[in-house]
Amino acid sequence: MRILNFYNLLCCHLIVRPYLIGLSILFTFLLSIYHPVFAVDGLGKGEVEAYVTTNTRSHELKRVTFKANSLSSRTTIHLDRNTRFQEMDGFGAAVTGSTCYNLLKMDKKSRTQFLRETFDPVAGYGHSYIRIAIGCSDFSLSEYTCCDAEGIENFALQEEELQYVIPVLKEILAINPTIKILGSPWTSPQWMKVDNLTDLNPFHSWTSGHLNPQYYQDYAIYFVRWIEAFQQEGIDIFAITPQNEPLNRRNSASLFMGWLEQRDFIKSALGPQLKKAGLRTKIFAFDHNYNYDNMADQQGYPLHIYEDDAAAQYITGAAYHNYGGNRQELLRVHDRRPDKQLLFTETSIGTWNHGRDFDKRLIEDMEEVGLGTVNNWCTGVMVWNLMLDSDRGPWREGGCKTCYGAVDIDRKDYKTITKNSHYYVISHLSVVVKPGAVRIGSTGMGDEELVYTGFENKDGSIALVLLNKSKEARTISVVDKATRFSYTVPAKSVVSYLWKG
């Protein structure tokens, strides 16, 4: 018998067996420690599961259950599972070299507890998507690629992968074997770089430069060997992007790759080499800001690539960040090419955007990053570093010194964790919206302070994720074809609901 059913049976016996009250309290306490989250099949008929986080942290993903009822309010949200949008791949964060370094500084018991809470799809919050770097990123322990000695025959995984990233990924996969992994490079090997595409002079720098067309095939093989090297470690790579922030020349490790270059690289080398190797890894183009860094000749970057059928055949969709521009660009791109997916791959909090102001960031990030991307057709949502330390690192010169992680760990003990807004944004989605879920119609009236979206999971359960931006509590009614309930949503809070369909 499932734990929750046992607990319900126990509570029923309290009517005639008062001496069990103490045991019930003890059981509830143990339940909250060891089973913070339950699968939907643990819910009783007509029962709704909710997770609540408030801007004051009075509730932090607090789990409550209640019976559905027929009460109503002037604000009614109607869910229509016959109106169907995109299928969801998942939600998560980047597991960078810095993240892995911090995780491995923790004692194993504390690390396992955090990873289970984060990634376990039944007893945790079920984060289901991870982004990692191909070679170094601006949150790595050093600057490197997997082929720094000239010649593709010199490809090899380096210390950061072997000693940090892969061990952590294996621990995560042991908890959630179905998690999806996206890989993105920050730079090609320096020996593949040139200063410009006219003179083709060698460019020996980690920062900026262009990929020499002479090395398109070698660089495509580099991707193939990286994917295969991870496969040999038992780690499947679900998707890649050809270049992180291809319009950013200033990152500590970077490579400029305009849409013409990316188009030609994908159609002549990357796509064919992945196919030749028998790899089913998906390719997402672009991987940069909504506003294309205000470069006139780069506006609509992925749309230009899609116009070339030879390139488009290899591309699943486009990936975006939100460091510039408006998320409405997602809708514009989708409307132009509804056959291509959209993926949100990076956003960060830091000193520049009041990253430690939980009141501000919880509300704004849930609207912009969590619900805003999903309601504009993204199939997955990822934030930047899963874990940084209390000094916002480790970081390298030239990288971001002002970023916070989704969580920050105290360097004094590598045990005390502060969960920031991005952890809650991702967890509120992943805890009720499982991979393979479909976004469904959700309409309502009566309150502009509410932002929400609904989903149907593969098992038929229904999920609703809702943001109340108001300074006042709001009583809402939710109506599904088989279920209806009312709930008072706290002021300035996020609530995720789950019930049997």
XYZ file of C-alpha atoms in Angstrom:
501
model
C 0.000 0.000 0.000
C 1.377 3.428 -0.891
C 2.542 5.684 1.932
C -0.120 8.299 1.279
C -2.938 5.735 1.342
C -1.584 4.376 4.596
C -1.544 7.871 6.013
C -5.178 8.467 5.003
C -6.192 5.166 6.607
C -4.331 6.123 9.748
C -6.107 9.464 9.974
C -9.499 7.770 9.589
C -8.721 5.572 12.584
C -8.120 8.668 14.710
C -11.893 9.013 15.072
C -12.073 5.887 17.179
C -8.480 5.520 18.293
C -7.319 8.823 19.856
C -4.166 7.268 21.204
C -2.813 7.203 17.653
C -2.599 10.997 17.497
C 1.012 11.009 18.641
C 1.920 8.356 16.117
C 0.174 10.331 13.364
C 2.176 13.463 14.187
C 5.410 11.479 14.142
C 4.459 9.822 10.865
C 3.667 13.204 9.264
C 7.039 14.559 10.381
C 8.899 11.598 8.906
C 6.840 11.882 5.757
C 7.884 15.498 5.264
C 11.548 14.544 5.561
C 11.714 11.474 3.386
C 8.848 11.970 0.952
C 8.535 15.692 0.100
C 6.766 14.964 -3.203
C 4.312 12.293 -4.301
C 3.452 10.907 -7.711
C -0.034 11.659 -8.952
C -1.136 8.053 -8.462
C -0.745 8.679 -4.747
C -3.603 11.181 -4.870
C -7.087 10.131 -3.905
C -10.098 10.637 -6.147
C -11.031 14.299 -6.307
C -7.868 15.298 -4.447
C -5.636 18.164 -5.610
C -1.959 18.522 -4.799
C -0.533 22.052 -4.596
C 2.930 23.552 -4.078
C 3.123 27.110 -2.777
C 5.978 29.643 -2.695
C 5.459 33.190 -1.463
C 7.610 36.278 -1.967
C 8.280 36.420 1.771
C 9.456 32.788 1.904
C 6.726 32.013 4.414
C 6.021 29.097 2.063
C 8.806 27.550 0.002
C 7.391 24.898 -2.303
C 5.109 23.959 0.562
C 3.054 20.918 -0.363
C -0.633 20.850 0.536
C -3.496 18.627 -0.569
C -7.186 19.359 -0.536
C -10.436 17.984 -1.892
C -11.822 19.420 -5.107
C -15.152 21.161 -4.620
C -17.734 23.071 -6.610
C -17.190 26.492 -5.030
C -16.742 29.385 -7.414
C -15.256 32.862 -7.598
C -15.406 35.692 -10.081
C -11.987 34.573 -11.372
C -12.431 31.243 -13.109
C -9.753 29.463 -15.097
C -11.067 27.010 -17.667
C -8.787 24.235 -18.874
C -9.444 22.691 -22.265
C -7.438 19.557 -22.979
C -8.798 19.475 -26.532
C -6.819 22.649 -27.295
C -3.240 21.431 -27.517
C 0.028 23.240 -28.060
C 3.638 22.052 -27.715
C 4.916 18.892 -26.056
C 7.295 19.609 -23.179
C 10.808 18.182 -22.959
C 11.630 19.454 -19.486
C 12.980 22.082 -17.114
C 16.343 22.511 -15.436
C 19.609 24.385 -15.037
C 23.188 24.372 -16.277
C 25.586 21.968 -14.611
C 28.775 23.914 -15.304
C 32.317 23.155 -14.202
C 31.846 25.619 -11.340
C 28.608 23.916 -10.307
C 30.281 20.513 -10.291
C 33.266 21.828 -8.322
C 30.931 23.152 -5.625
C 28.854 19.977 -5.540
C 31.954 17.828 -5.115
C 33.152 20.017 -2.240
C 30.047 18.907 -0.330
C 30.114 15.769 1.775
C 28.502 12.898 -0.084
C 25.454 12.677 2.191
C 24.610 16.374 1.788
C 25.237 16.278 -1.956
C 23.025 13.228 -2.431
C 20.269 14.850 -0.402
C 20.379 18.001 -2.553
C 20.533 16.081 -5.829
C 17.642 13.829 -4.821
C 15.523 16.773 -3.783
C 16.284 18.496 -7.094
C 16.194 15.667 -9.630
C 14.161 12.778 -8.244
C 10.953 12.671 -10.327
C 8.944 11.025 -7.528
C 10.447 12.041 -4.185
C 11.916 15.353 -5.377
C 11.150 18.248 -7.682
C 11.966 16.315 -10.838
C 14.256 18.697 -12.727
C 14.444 17.039 -16.135
C 16.805 19.017 -18.402
C 20.496 19.898 -17.979
C 22.780 22.140 -20.013
C 26.519 21.485 -20.035
C 29.458 23.038 -21.855
C 31.340 21.371 -24.702
C 34.819 22.281 -23.481
C 35.042 25.266 -21.164
C 32.458 27.935 -20.429
C 32.802 31.209 -18.550
C 32.067 29.136 -15.430
C 34.831 26.585 -15.820
C 37.938 26.008 -13.731
C 40.240 26.853 -16.672
C 40.160 27.804 -20.351
C 40.361 24.763 -22.581
C 38.771 22.737 -25.344
C 38.901 18.988 -25.883
C 41.409 19.367 -28.717
C 43.906 22.100 -27.916
C 46.792 20.371 -29.714
C 46.362 20.909 -33.451
C 44.817 17.959 -35.269
C 41.437 16.348 -34.610
C 43.256 13.103 -33.819
C 44.277 14.789 -30.550
C 40.690 14.992 -29.263
C 40.309 13.875 -25.649
C 38.096 14.704 -22.701
C 39.914 16.878 -20.183
C 40.195 17.051 -16.405
C 37.057 19.155 -15.970
C 34.908 16.533 -17.703
C 36.648 13.519 -16.204
C 37.058 14.720 -12.627
C 34.056 17.002 -12.173
C 31.284 17.033 -14.784
C 30.980 13.332 -15.593
C 31.030 12.134 -11.950
C 28.253 14.603 -11.079
C 26.206 13.673 -14.140
C 26.472 10.001 -13.196
C 25.131 10.776 -9.729
C 22.240 12.700 -11.249
C 21.472 9.956 -13.771
C 21.387 7.402 -10.972
C 18.570 9.486 -9.477
C 16.805 10.392 -12.728
C 17.914 8.134 -15.620
C 15.663 9.885 -18.153
C 17.059 13.375 -17.735
C 17.849 15.209 -20.985
C 21.255 16.823 -21.559
C 22.036 19.711 -23.911
C 25.641 20.518 -24.868
C 26.887 23.932 -26.045
C 30.442 25.058 -26.924
C 31.748 28.481 -25.898
C 34.668 28.316 -28.341
C 36.279 26.091 -30.927
C 39.918 25.076 -30.490
C 42.130 28.079 -31.148
C 43.879 26.426 -34.068
C 40.539 26.375 -35.904
C 40.065 30.152 -35.521
C 40.733 33.039 -37.893
C 40.458 36.773 -37.325
C 37.998 37.305 -40.172
C 36.562 35.379 -43.118
C 38.350 37.455 -45.771
C 42.006 37.383 -44.746
C 41.750 34.099 -42.790
C 44.648 35.021 -40.540
C 45.178 32.667 -37.570
C 43.544 33.955 -34.389
C 45.164 32.625 -31.219
C 42.729 33.766 -28.551
C 40.026 32.227 -26.418
C 37.885 35.319 -26.964
C 36.188 36.134 -30.311
C 37.449 35.053 -33.743
C 35.645 33.068 -36.447
C 35.626 29.382 -37.321
C 37.885 28.810 -40.331
C 35.774 27.161 -43.083
C 38.818 24.963 -43.764
C 38.095 23.235 -40.455
C 34.330 22.807 -40.727
C 34.684 19.030 -41.088
C 37.205 18.733 -38.265
C 35.006 20.775 -35.970
C 31.960 18.658 -36.839
C 33.974 15.542 -36.022
C 34.907 17.258 -32.742
C 31.180 17.347 -31.847
C 30.761 13.709 -32.863
C 33.699 12.574 -30.737
C 32.503 14.598 -27.760
C 29.044 13.011 -27.942
C 30.526 9.538 -28.372
C 32.952 10.064 -25.482
C 30.038 10.852 -23.179
C 28.111 7.867 -24.526
C 31.041 5.655 -23.554
C 30.603 6.969 -20.010
C 26.940 5.974 -20.106
C 25.728 9.555 -20.685
C 23.484 10.248 -23.683
C 23.474 13.735 -25.172
C 19.935 14.688 -26.172
C 20.756 17.884 -28.060
C 23.471 20.377 -28.947
C 23.744 23.960 -30.113
C 26.558 24.791 -32.559
C 27.652 27.831 -30.544
C 26.742 29.524 -27.277
C 25.937 33.207 -27.838
C 27.259 33.294 -31.406
C 26.949 37.094 -31.617
C 28.920 37.759 -28.418
C 32.604 38.437 -29.079
C 33.354 39.563 -25.520
C 32.867 36.460 -23.388
C 35.988 34.991 -21.783
C 35.639 32.043 -24.131
C 33.732 32.877 -27.295
C 33.457 32.550 -31.062
C 31.556 34.787 -33.458
C 29.296 32.808 -35.769
C 26.829 34.833 -37.836
C 23.809 33.123 -39.349
C 25.517 32.612 -42.714
C 28.425 30.843 -41.018
C 26.165 28.714 -38.852
C 24.008 27.781 -41.820
C 27.006 26.638 -43.838
C 28.598 24.804 -40.911
C 25.395 22.888 -40.146
C 24.490 21.918 -43.691
C 27.984 21.061 -44.944
C 29.559 19.511 -41.855
C 27.743 19.226 -38.528
C 24.491 17.735 -39.797
C 26.110 15.273 -42.211
C 28.746 14.169 -39.680
C 26.148 13.469 -36.981
C 24.117 11.505 -39.520
C 27.170 9.586 -40.740
C 27.982 8.613 -37.148
C 24.431 7.357 -36.624
C 23.776 9.891 -33.863
C 20.237 11.086 -33.189
C 21.352 14.116 -31.182
C 19.154 17.113 -31.975
C 20.565 20.424 -33.226
C 19.156 23.737 -31.994
C 20.335 26.805 -33.890
C 21.250 30.246 -32.563
C 21.350 30.027 -28.688
C 21.411 33.767 -27.994
C 19.297 36.829 -27.212
C 15.810 37.783 -28.373
C 17.142 41.008 -29.895
C 20.076 39.417 -31.777
C 22.351 41.862 -29.928
C 20.799 44.658 -32.012
C 22.777 43.635 -35.101
C 20.772 44.639 -38.162
C 22.166 41.897 -40.401
C 21.467 39.188 -37.772
C 17.795 39.900 -37.065
C 15.698 36.741 -37.303
C 18.907 34.635 -37.229
C 17.343 31.135 -37.198
C 14.673 32.072 -39.732
C 17.381 32.803 -42.296
C 18.918 29.378 -41.693
C 15.532 27.665 -42.036
C 15.151 29.160 -45.521
C 17.939 26.844 -46.663
C 16.359 23.392 -46.891
C 19.764 21.702 -46.908
C 20.516 23.184 -43.472
C 16.974 23.120 -42.074
C 16.655 19.357 -42.504
C 19.176 18.861 -39.712
C 17.746 21.433 -37.286
C 15.115 20.669 -34.630
C 14.610 24.308 -33.681
C 16.161 27.420 -32.172
C 17.393 28.274 -28.676
C 17.143 31.645 -26.928
C 18.464 33.662 -23.968
C 16.823 36.739 -22.471
C 19.707 39.152 -21.838
C 18.302 41.466 -24.505
C 15.000 41.975 -26.275
C 11.474 40.759 -25.668
C 10.113 37.235 -25.392
C 7.532 38.106 -28.041
C 10.288 37.189 -30.500
C 9.554 33.567 -29.612
C 5.996 33.916 -30.852
C 7.130 35.684 -34.027
C 9.613 32.935 -34.865
C 7.072 30.226 -34.072
C 4.440 31.848 -36.263
C 6.922 31.941 -39.144
C 8.076 28.355 -38.676
C 5.633 26.362 -36.537
C 7.348 23.152 -37.641
C 10.469 24.084 -35.664
C 10.744 23.882 -31.884
C 11.808 26.637 -29.502
C 14.022 26.127 -26.470
C 14.959 28.559 -23.720
C 18.515 27.765 -22.643
C 19.889 30.526 -20.422
C 19.088 33.351 -18.046
C 20.890 34.457 -14.917
C 20.363 36.472 -11.799
C 23.110 38.675 -10.433
C 24.016 41.929 -8.774
C 22.845 43.862 -11.859
C 19.205 42.721 -11.608
C 18.745 42.556 -7.824
C 19.355 38.821 -7.866
C 19.066 38.448 -4.099
C 15.806 40.396 -3.879
C 13.576 37.354 -3.631
C 10.369 39.389 -3.693
C 11.280 41.032 -7.000
C 12.962 38.109 -8.692
C 10.425 35.391 -7.842
C 7.590 37.355 -9.417
C 9.458 38.766 -12.416
C 11.345 35.549 -13.228
C 8.257 33.380 -13.005
C 6.416 35.684 -15.406
C 9.335 36.246 -17.796
C 11.254 32.971 -17.691
C 8.921 30.304 -16.370
C 5.485 31.026 -17.792
C 6.488 33.589 -20.407
C 8.645 31.195 -22.391
C 6.275 28.238 -22.131
C 3.289 30.354 -23.165
C 5.317 31.373 -26.217
C 5.933 27.806 -27.404
C 9.202 26.797 -25.701
C 9.453 23.032 -25.191
C 12.072 23.342 -22.466
C 13.332 25.970 -20.039
C 16.776 26.128 -18.447
C 18.435 28.691 -16.220
C 22.165 29.267 -15.822
C 24.389 27.789 -13.059
C 22.601 25.308 -10.825
C 25.011 26.050 -7.974
C 27.586 28.767 -7.290
C 29.355 29.508 -4.028
C 28.795 32.410 -1.655
C 31.450 34.426 -3.533
C 29.572 33.896 -6.819
C 32.126 31.414 -8.104
C 34.361 29.789 -8.898
C 34.745 32.238 -11.792
C 37.541 33.078 -14.192
C 38.892 36.447 -15.275
C 36.833 37.691 -18.170
C 33.791 35.732 -17.041
C 30.843 36.811 -14.932
C 31.854 37.833 -11.403
C 28.407 39.154 -10.551
C 26.195 36.090 -11.167
C 24.304 34.111 -8.569
C 23.353 30.476 -8.993
C 19.911 28.939 -8.887
C 21.233 28.021 -5.462
C 24.298 29.351 -3.656
C 26.370 27.287 -1.238
C 28.314 28.766 1.672
C 32.064 28.382 1.179
C 32.538 28.223 4.946
C 31.028 24.755 5.175
C 29.943 23.699 1.641
C 26.712 22.575 3.223
C 24.505 25.600 3.873
C 22.443 26.286 0.749
C 20.471 29.405 -0.176
C 17.825 28.758 -2.806
C 17.294 31.681 -5.138
C 14.373 32.573 -7.393
C 15.507 30.429 -10.329
C 15.432 27.259 -8.259
C 11.783 27.897 -7.442
C 10.865 28.926 -10.997
C 12.189 25.638 -12.388
C 10.918 23.499 -9.510
C 7.381 24.872 -9.705
C 7.245 23.720 -13.315
C 9.118 20.437 -13.058
C 7.303 19.163 -9.971
C 3.939 18.964 -11.764
C 4.802 19.130 -15.503
C 6.575 15.967 -16.594
C 8.499 15.282 -19.830
C 6.037 14.485 -22.577
C 3.324 16.708 -21.099
C 1.362 18.837 -23.556
C 0.433 22.447 -22.914
C -3.344 22.756 -23.128
C -5.823 25.566 -23.440
C -6.219 27.704 -20.325
C -8.477 30.737 -20.355
C -10.004 32.927 -17.710
C -11.284 36.371 -16.857
C -11.531 38.779 -14.007
C -7.959 39.345 -12.838
C -5.006 40.682 -14.848
C -2.660 40.032 -11.935
C -2.767 36.284 -12.595
C -0.473 34.553 -15.100
C -0.882 30.816 -15.662
C -0.774 27.875 -18.011
C -2.141 24.327 -17.995
C -0.762 20.963 -19.067
C -1.849 17.385 -19.531
C 0.778 14.838 -18.495
C 1.291 11.555 -20.338
C -0.476 9.685 -17.529
C -3.583 11.840 -18.034
C -3.047 13.972 -14.939
C -3.604 17.719 -15.221
C -1.195 20.410 -14.051
C -1.685 24.141 -13.624
C 1.102 26.572 -12.761
C -0.082 29.985 -11.602
C 1.537 33.284 -10.592
C -0.280 35.868 -8.493
C 1.493 39.210 -9.016
C -0.940 41.091 -6.814
C -0.230 42.362 -3.304
C -3.554 40.826 -2.340
C -4.615 37.192 -2.049
C -6.848 36.006 -4.892
C -9.514 33.334 -4.723
C -9.680 31.448 -8.005
C -11.833 28.684 -9.397
C -10.380 26.067 -11.726
C -12.659 24.117 -14.039
C -11.562 21.000 -15.902
C -13.900 18.608 -17.696
C -13.883 16.246 -14.699
C -12.685 18.426 -11.823
C -13.437 21.816 -10.357
C -12.047 23.490 -7.263
C -11.516 26.847 -5.609
C -8.336 27.982 -3.939
C -7.153 31.169 -2.279
C -3.775 32.044 -3.764
C -1.546 34.035 -1.382
C -0.390 37.504 -2.362
C 2.689 37.623 -4.593
C 3.118 33.899 -4.854
C 3.498 30.958 -7.217
C 1.265 27.895 -6.915
C 1.538 24.645 -8.878
C -1.417 22.255 -8.928
C -1.688 18.601 -9.923
C -4.711 16.297 -10.040
C -5.896 13.159 -11.748
C -7.492 13.782 -15.116
